[in-house]
Short mmCIF file of C-alpha atoms in Angstrom, two decimals:
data_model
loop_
_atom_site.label_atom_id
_atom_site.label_comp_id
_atom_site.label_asym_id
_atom_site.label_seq_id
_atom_site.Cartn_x
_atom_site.Cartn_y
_atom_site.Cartn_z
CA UNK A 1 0.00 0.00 0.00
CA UNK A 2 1.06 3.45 -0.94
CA UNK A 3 0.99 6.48 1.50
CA UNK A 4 1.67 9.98 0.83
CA UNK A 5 3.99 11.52 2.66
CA UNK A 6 4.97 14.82 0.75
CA UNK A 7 4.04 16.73 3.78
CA UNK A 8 6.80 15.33 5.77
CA UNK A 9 9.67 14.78 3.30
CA UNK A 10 9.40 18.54 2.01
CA UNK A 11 9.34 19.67 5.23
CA UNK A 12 12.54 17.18 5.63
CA UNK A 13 10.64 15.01 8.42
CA UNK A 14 10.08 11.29 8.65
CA UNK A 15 6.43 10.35 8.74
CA UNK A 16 5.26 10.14 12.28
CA UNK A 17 5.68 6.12 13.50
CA UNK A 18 3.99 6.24 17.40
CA UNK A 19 1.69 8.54 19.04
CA UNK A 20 0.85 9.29 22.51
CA UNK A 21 -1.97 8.57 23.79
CA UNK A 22 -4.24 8.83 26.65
CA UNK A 23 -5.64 5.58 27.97
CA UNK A 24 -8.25 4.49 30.51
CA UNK A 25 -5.55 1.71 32.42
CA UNK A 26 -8.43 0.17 34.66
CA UNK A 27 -12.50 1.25 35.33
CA UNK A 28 -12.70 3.87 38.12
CA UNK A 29 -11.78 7.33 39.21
CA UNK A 30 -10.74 9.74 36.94
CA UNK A 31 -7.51 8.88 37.66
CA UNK A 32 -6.76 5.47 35.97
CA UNK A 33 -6.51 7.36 33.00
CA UNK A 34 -2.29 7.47 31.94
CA UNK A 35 -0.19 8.51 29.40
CA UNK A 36 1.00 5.89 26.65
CA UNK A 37 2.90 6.18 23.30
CA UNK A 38 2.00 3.55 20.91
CA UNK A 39 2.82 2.90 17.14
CA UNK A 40 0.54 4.54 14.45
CA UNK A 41 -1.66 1.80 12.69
CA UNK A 42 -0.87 1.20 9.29
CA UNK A 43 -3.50 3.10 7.03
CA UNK A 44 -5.63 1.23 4.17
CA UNK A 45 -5.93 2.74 0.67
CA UNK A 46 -8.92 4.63 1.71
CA UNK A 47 -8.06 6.17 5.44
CA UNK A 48 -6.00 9.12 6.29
CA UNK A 49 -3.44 10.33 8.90
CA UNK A 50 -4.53 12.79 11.25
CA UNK A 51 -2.59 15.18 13.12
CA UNK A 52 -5.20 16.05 15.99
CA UNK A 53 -5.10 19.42 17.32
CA UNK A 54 -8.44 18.90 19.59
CA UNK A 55 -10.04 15.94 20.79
CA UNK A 56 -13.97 16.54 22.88
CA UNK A 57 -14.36 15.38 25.96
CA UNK A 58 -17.96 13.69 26.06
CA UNK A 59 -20.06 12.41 29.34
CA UNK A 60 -19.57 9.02 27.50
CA UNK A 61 -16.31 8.91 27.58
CA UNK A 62 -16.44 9.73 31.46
CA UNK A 63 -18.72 6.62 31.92
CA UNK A 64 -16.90 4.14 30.10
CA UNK A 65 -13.92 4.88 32.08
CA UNK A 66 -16.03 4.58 35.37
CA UNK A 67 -17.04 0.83 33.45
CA UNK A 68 -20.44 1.58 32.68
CA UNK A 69 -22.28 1.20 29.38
CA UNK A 70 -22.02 -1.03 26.95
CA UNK A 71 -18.54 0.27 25.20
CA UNK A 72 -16.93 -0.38 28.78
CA UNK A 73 -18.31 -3.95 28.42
CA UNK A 74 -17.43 -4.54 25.40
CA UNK A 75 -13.98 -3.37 25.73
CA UNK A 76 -13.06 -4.48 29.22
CA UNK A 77 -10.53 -7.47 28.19
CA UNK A 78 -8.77 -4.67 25.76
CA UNK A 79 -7.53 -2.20 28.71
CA UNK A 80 -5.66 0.39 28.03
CA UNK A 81 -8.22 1.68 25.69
CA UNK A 82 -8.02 5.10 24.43
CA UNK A 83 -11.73 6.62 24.59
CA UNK A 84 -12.37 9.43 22.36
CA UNK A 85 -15.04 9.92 19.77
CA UNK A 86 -14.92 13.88 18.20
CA UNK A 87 -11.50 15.09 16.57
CA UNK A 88 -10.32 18.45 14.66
CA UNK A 89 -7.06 18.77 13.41
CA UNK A 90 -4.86 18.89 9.62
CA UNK A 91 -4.44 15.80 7.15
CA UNK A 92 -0.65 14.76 7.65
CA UNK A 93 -1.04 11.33 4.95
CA UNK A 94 -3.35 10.09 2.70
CA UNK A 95 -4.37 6.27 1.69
CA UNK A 96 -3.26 6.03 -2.71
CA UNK A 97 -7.33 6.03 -3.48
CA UNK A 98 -8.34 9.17 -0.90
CA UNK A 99 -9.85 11.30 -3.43
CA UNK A 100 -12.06 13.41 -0.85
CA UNK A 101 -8.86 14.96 1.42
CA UNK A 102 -5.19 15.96 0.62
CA UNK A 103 -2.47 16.31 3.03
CA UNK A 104 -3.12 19.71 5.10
CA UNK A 105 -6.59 19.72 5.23
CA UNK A 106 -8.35 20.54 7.98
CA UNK A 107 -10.75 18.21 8.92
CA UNK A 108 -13.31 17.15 12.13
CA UNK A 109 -15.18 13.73 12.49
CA UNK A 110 -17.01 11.58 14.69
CA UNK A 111 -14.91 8.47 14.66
CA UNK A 112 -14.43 4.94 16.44
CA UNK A 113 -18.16 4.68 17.69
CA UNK A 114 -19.03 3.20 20.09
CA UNK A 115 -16.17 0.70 20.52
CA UNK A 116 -13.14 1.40 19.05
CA UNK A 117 -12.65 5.11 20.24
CA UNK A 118 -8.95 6.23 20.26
CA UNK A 119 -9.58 10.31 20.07
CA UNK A 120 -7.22 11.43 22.87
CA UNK A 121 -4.25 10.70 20.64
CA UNK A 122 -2.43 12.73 18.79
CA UNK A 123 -2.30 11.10 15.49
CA UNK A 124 -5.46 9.17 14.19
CA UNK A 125 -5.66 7.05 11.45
CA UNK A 126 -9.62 7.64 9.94
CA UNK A 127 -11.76 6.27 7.81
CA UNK A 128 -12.11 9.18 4.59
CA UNK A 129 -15.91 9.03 4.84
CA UNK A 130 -15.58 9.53 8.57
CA UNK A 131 -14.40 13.03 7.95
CA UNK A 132 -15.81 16.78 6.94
CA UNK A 133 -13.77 19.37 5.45
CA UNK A 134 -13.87 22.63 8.57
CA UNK A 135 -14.26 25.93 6.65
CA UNK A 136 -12.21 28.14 6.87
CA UNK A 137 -13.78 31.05 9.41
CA UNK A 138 -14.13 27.57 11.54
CA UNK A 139 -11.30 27.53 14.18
CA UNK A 140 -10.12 23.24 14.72
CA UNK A 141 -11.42 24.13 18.52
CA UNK A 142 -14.87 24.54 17.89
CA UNK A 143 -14.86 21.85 14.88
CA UNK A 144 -13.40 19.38 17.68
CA UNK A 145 -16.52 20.41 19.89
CA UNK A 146 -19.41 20.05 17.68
CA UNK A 147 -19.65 15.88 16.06
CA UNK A 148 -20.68 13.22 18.94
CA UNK A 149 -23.02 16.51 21.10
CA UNK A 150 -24.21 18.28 17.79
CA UNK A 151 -25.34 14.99 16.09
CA UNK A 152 -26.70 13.83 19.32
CA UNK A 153 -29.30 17.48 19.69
CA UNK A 154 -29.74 16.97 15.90
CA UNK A 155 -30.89 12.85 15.93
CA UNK A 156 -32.78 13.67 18.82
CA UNK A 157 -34.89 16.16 17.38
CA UNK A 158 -35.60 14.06 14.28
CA UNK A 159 -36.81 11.21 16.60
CA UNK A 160 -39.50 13.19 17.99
CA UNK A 161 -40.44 15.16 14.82
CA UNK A 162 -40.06 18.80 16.65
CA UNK A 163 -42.12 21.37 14.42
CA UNK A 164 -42.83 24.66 14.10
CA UNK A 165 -44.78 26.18 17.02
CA UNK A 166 -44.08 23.07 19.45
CA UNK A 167 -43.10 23.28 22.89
CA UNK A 168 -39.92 21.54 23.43
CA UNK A 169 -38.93 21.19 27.41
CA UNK A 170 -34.80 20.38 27.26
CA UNK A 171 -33.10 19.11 30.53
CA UNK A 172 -29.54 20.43 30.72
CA UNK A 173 -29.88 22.93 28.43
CA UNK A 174 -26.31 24.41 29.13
CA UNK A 175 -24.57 21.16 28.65
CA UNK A 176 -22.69 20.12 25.17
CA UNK A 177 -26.02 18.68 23.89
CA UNK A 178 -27.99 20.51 25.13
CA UNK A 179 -26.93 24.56 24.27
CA UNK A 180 -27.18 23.07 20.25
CA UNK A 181 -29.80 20.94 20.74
CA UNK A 182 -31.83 24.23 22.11
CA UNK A 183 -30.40 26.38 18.90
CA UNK A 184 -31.70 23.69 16.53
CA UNK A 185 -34.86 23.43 18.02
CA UNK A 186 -35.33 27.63 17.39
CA UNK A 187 -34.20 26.88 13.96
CA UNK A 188 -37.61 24.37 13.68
CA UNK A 189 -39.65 27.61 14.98
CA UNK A 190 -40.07 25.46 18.28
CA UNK A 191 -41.05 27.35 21.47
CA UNK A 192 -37.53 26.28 23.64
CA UNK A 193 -37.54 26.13 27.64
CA UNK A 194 -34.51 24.87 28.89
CA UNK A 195 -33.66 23.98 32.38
CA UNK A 196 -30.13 25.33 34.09
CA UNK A 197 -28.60 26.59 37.02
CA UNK A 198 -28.90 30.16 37.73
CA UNK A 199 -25.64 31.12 36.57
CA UNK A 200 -27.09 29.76 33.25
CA UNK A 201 -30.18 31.42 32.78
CA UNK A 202 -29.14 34.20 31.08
CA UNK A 203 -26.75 31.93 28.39
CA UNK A 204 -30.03 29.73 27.48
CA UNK A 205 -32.00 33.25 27.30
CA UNK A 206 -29.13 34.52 24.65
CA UNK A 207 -29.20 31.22 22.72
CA UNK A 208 -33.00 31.45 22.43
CA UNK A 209 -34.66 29.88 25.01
CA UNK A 210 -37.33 30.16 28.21
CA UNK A 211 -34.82 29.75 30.88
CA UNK A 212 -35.96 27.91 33.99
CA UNK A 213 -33.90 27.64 37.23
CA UNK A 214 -34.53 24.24 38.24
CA UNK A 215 -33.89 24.77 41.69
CA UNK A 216 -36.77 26.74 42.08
CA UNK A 217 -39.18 23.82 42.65
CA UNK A 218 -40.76 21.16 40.80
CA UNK A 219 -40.57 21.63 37.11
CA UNK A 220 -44.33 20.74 36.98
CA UNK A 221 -45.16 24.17 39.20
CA UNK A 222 -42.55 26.37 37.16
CA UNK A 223 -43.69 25.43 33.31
CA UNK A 224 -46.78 25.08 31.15
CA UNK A 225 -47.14 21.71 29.45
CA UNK A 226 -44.98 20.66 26.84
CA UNK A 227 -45.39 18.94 23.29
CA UNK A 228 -41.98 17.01 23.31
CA UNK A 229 -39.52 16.85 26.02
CA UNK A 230 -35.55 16.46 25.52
CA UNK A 231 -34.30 14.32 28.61
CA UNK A 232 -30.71 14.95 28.74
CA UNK A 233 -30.47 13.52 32.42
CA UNK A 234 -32.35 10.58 32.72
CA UNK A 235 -32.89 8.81 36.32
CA UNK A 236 -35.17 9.95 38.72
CA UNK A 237 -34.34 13.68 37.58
CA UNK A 238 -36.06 12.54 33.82
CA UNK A 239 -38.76 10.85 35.06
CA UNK A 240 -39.87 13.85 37.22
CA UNK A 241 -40.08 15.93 34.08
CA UNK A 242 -42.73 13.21 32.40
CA UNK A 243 -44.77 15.32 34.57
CA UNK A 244 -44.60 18.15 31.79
CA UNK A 245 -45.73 16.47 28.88
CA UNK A 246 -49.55 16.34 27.46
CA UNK A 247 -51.04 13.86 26.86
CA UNK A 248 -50.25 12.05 24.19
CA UNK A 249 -46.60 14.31 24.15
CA UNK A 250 -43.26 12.51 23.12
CA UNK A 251 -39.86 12.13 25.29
CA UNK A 252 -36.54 11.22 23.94
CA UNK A 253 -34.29 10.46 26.68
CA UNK A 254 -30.15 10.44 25.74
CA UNK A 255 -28.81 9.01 28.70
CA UNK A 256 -28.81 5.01 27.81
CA UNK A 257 -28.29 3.90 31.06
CA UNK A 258 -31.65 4.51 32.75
CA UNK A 259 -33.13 4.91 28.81
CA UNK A 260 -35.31 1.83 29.80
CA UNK A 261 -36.80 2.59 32.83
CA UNK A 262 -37.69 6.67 31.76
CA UNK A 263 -39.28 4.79 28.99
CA UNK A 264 -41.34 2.73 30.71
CA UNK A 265 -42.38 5.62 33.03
CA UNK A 266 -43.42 7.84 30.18
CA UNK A 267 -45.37 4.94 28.68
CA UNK A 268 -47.35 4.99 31.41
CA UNK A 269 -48.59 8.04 31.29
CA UNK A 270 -49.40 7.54 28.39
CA UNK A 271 -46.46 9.29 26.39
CA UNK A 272 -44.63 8.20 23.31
CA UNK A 273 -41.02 7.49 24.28
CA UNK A 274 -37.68 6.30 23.14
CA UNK A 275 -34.65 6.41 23.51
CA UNK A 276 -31.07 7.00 20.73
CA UNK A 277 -28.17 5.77 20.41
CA UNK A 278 -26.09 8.23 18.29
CA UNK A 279 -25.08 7.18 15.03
CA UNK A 280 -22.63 9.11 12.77
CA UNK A 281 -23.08 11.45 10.33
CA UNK A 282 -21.03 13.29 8.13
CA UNK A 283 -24.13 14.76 6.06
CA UNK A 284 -25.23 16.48 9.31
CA UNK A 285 -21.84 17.24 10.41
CA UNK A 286 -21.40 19.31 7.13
CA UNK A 287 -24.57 20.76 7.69
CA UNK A 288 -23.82 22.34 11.39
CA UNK A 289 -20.14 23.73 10.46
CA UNK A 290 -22.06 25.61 7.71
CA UNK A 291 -24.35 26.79 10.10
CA UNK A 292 -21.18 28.06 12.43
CA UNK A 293 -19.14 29.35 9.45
CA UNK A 294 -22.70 31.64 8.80
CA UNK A 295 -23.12 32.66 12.58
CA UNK A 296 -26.71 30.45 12.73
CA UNK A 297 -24.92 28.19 15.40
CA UNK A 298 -22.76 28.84 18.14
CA UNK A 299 -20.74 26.58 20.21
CA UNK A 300 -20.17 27.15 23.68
CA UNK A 301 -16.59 25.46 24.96
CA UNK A 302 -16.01 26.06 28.37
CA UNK A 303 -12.80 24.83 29.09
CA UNK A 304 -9.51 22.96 26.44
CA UNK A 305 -6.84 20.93 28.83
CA UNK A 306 -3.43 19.47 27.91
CA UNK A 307 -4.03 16.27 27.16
CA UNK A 308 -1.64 15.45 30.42
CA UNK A 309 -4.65 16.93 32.07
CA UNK A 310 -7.08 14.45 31.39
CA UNK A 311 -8.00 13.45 35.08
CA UNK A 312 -9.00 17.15 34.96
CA UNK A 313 -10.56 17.00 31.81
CA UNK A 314 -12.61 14.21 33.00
CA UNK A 315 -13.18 15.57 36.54
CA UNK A 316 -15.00 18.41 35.20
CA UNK A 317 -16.88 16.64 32.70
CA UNK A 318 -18.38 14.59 35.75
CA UNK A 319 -19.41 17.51 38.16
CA UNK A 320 -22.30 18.09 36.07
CA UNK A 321 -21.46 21.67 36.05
CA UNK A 322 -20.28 22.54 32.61
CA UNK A 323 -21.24 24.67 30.37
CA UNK A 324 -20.62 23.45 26.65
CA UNK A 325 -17.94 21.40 25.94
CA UNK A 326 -14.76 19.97 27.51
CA UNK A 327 -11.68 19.65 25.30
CA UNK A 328 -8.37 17.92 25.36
CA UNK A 329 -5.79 20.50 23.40
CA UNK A 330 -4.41 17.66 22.20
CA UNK A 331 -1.73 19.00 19.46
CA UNK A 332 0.38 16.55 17.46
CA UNK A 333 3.41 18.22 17.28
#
């Protein structure tokens, strides 16, 4: 198999042969995650090298570390695994039959789902299809932010069939998911309340929303009914807000750990619910880093760590107080 390497030799450098990495070493604390260097795969004919400049941090990866879900079950005789699902960084080689990318693009994608991961490193070797082209007003920080939460907001909508003039009730609405998820339901002409802290009422107002402090009481005292809710917490917090939904109302819940038992709930009261898993998309990947290169979406990153700071990263991804996305600044050198 060919590989191009032009990149390197006429910048008189030897293709990259190992990457570091950063690896959950056992499930638990935040703090079985470790540095490791490991060699580069060897690309096919249709996958390119990525040098990764930003990697997203996703609630996801936080639980498969922790061994929950079905990615830490699946992968818990392959430890150290590298989690990692959303990258943003410049083609550094490209497969002989790539035809879509050429060595310094820049490029984002969703890759590895659900079980192969490998995101916190900083070279990737990707799939071509995996992969969109980021425009150029598009920096590589907020392209890294935007696949596995944008794609979530934008499947979850679909499942539910959000129109025009709906009310749409979304948990978390400060969270990765949920600050696009609540922009994409304005774009649908959808009347938005979103749930937050205090110190986030006034963000969710900005982005379009009916901000509700849900500390102020019961949801069910604070809102009027609701077409379609968006549970982005699931547990007992999720199946409190069935309480908001009409009759005959839908509920998508994200979280797929208590997905089951929010369902049955809603069912009986008589809702329509499901659940999603996220499945990736490169159409409607495209489609949202248009909408950011126009100024129709903004995306909210509150915080990019070395990625030697990964305990941190994942730390704050866990204290359920972010708002927007967590990044590892990963930069491939």
């Amino acid at each position: 198999m060919a590989t191009d390497t032009s990149a390197f030799n006429s910048a008189h450098l030897e293709p990259p042969t190992h990457t570091q990495q950063l690896a959950i070493t056992a499930f638990g604390e935040a703090k079985t995650l470790a540095l490791q260097t490991q060699p580069i795969p060897k690309m096919t004919s249709q996958q390119v090298l990525v040098a990764v400049n930003f990697a997203g941090v996703n609630p996801i990866d936080a639980k498969t570390r922790a061994g929950l879900g079905w990615a830490a079950q699946q992968n818990k005789d392959n430890l150290p695994w590298v989690p990692g699902y959303d990258i943003a960084g410049q083609v550094v080689a490209i497969g002989e039959q790539v035809t879509e990318f050429a060595i310094g693009d820049r490029v984002s994608g969703f890759i590895g789902f659900p079980l192969q991961g490998g995101g916190y490193s900083q070279y990737v070797v990707a799939e071509q299809q995996a992969l969109s082209h980021v425009p150029d007003n598009v920096t590589l920080e907020t392209a890294a932010a935007l696949p596995l939460a944008g794609q979530t907001a934008w499947q979850a909508l679909e499942k539910v069939k959000v129109k025009a003039g709906e009310r749409v009730l979304i948990l978390a609405g400060a969270g990765g998911v949920g600050h696009l998820a609540i922009q994409l339901a304005t774009a649908k002409q959808a009347q938005v309340i979103a749930t937050a802290s205090q110190a986030n009422l006034a963000f969710l107002t900005e982005l379009g929303a009916h901000a509700v402090d849900y500390h102020q009481g019961a949801l069910v005292d604070l809102i009027e009914p609701v077409d379609v809710l968006i549970d982005l917490m699931g547990s007992e917090v999720g199946i409190a807000a069935l309480e908001c939904v009409k009759a005959g109302g839908r509920v998508v819940t994200i979280p797929t750990i208590t997905a089951d038992l929010v369902c049955q709930r809603a069912e009986a009261l008589g809702l329509s619910a499901c659940g999603i898993l996220v499945s990736p998309s490169v159409v409607q990947n495209n489609a949202m880093l248009e909408r950011v290169a126009l100024g129709q979406l903004q995306v909210e990153i509150a915080q990019s760590f070395p990625l030697s700071q990964g305990v941190q990263a994942h730390q704050q991804i866990e204290s359920g107080r972010t708002r927007g996305k967590v990044l590892l600044a990963v930069s491939a050198p």
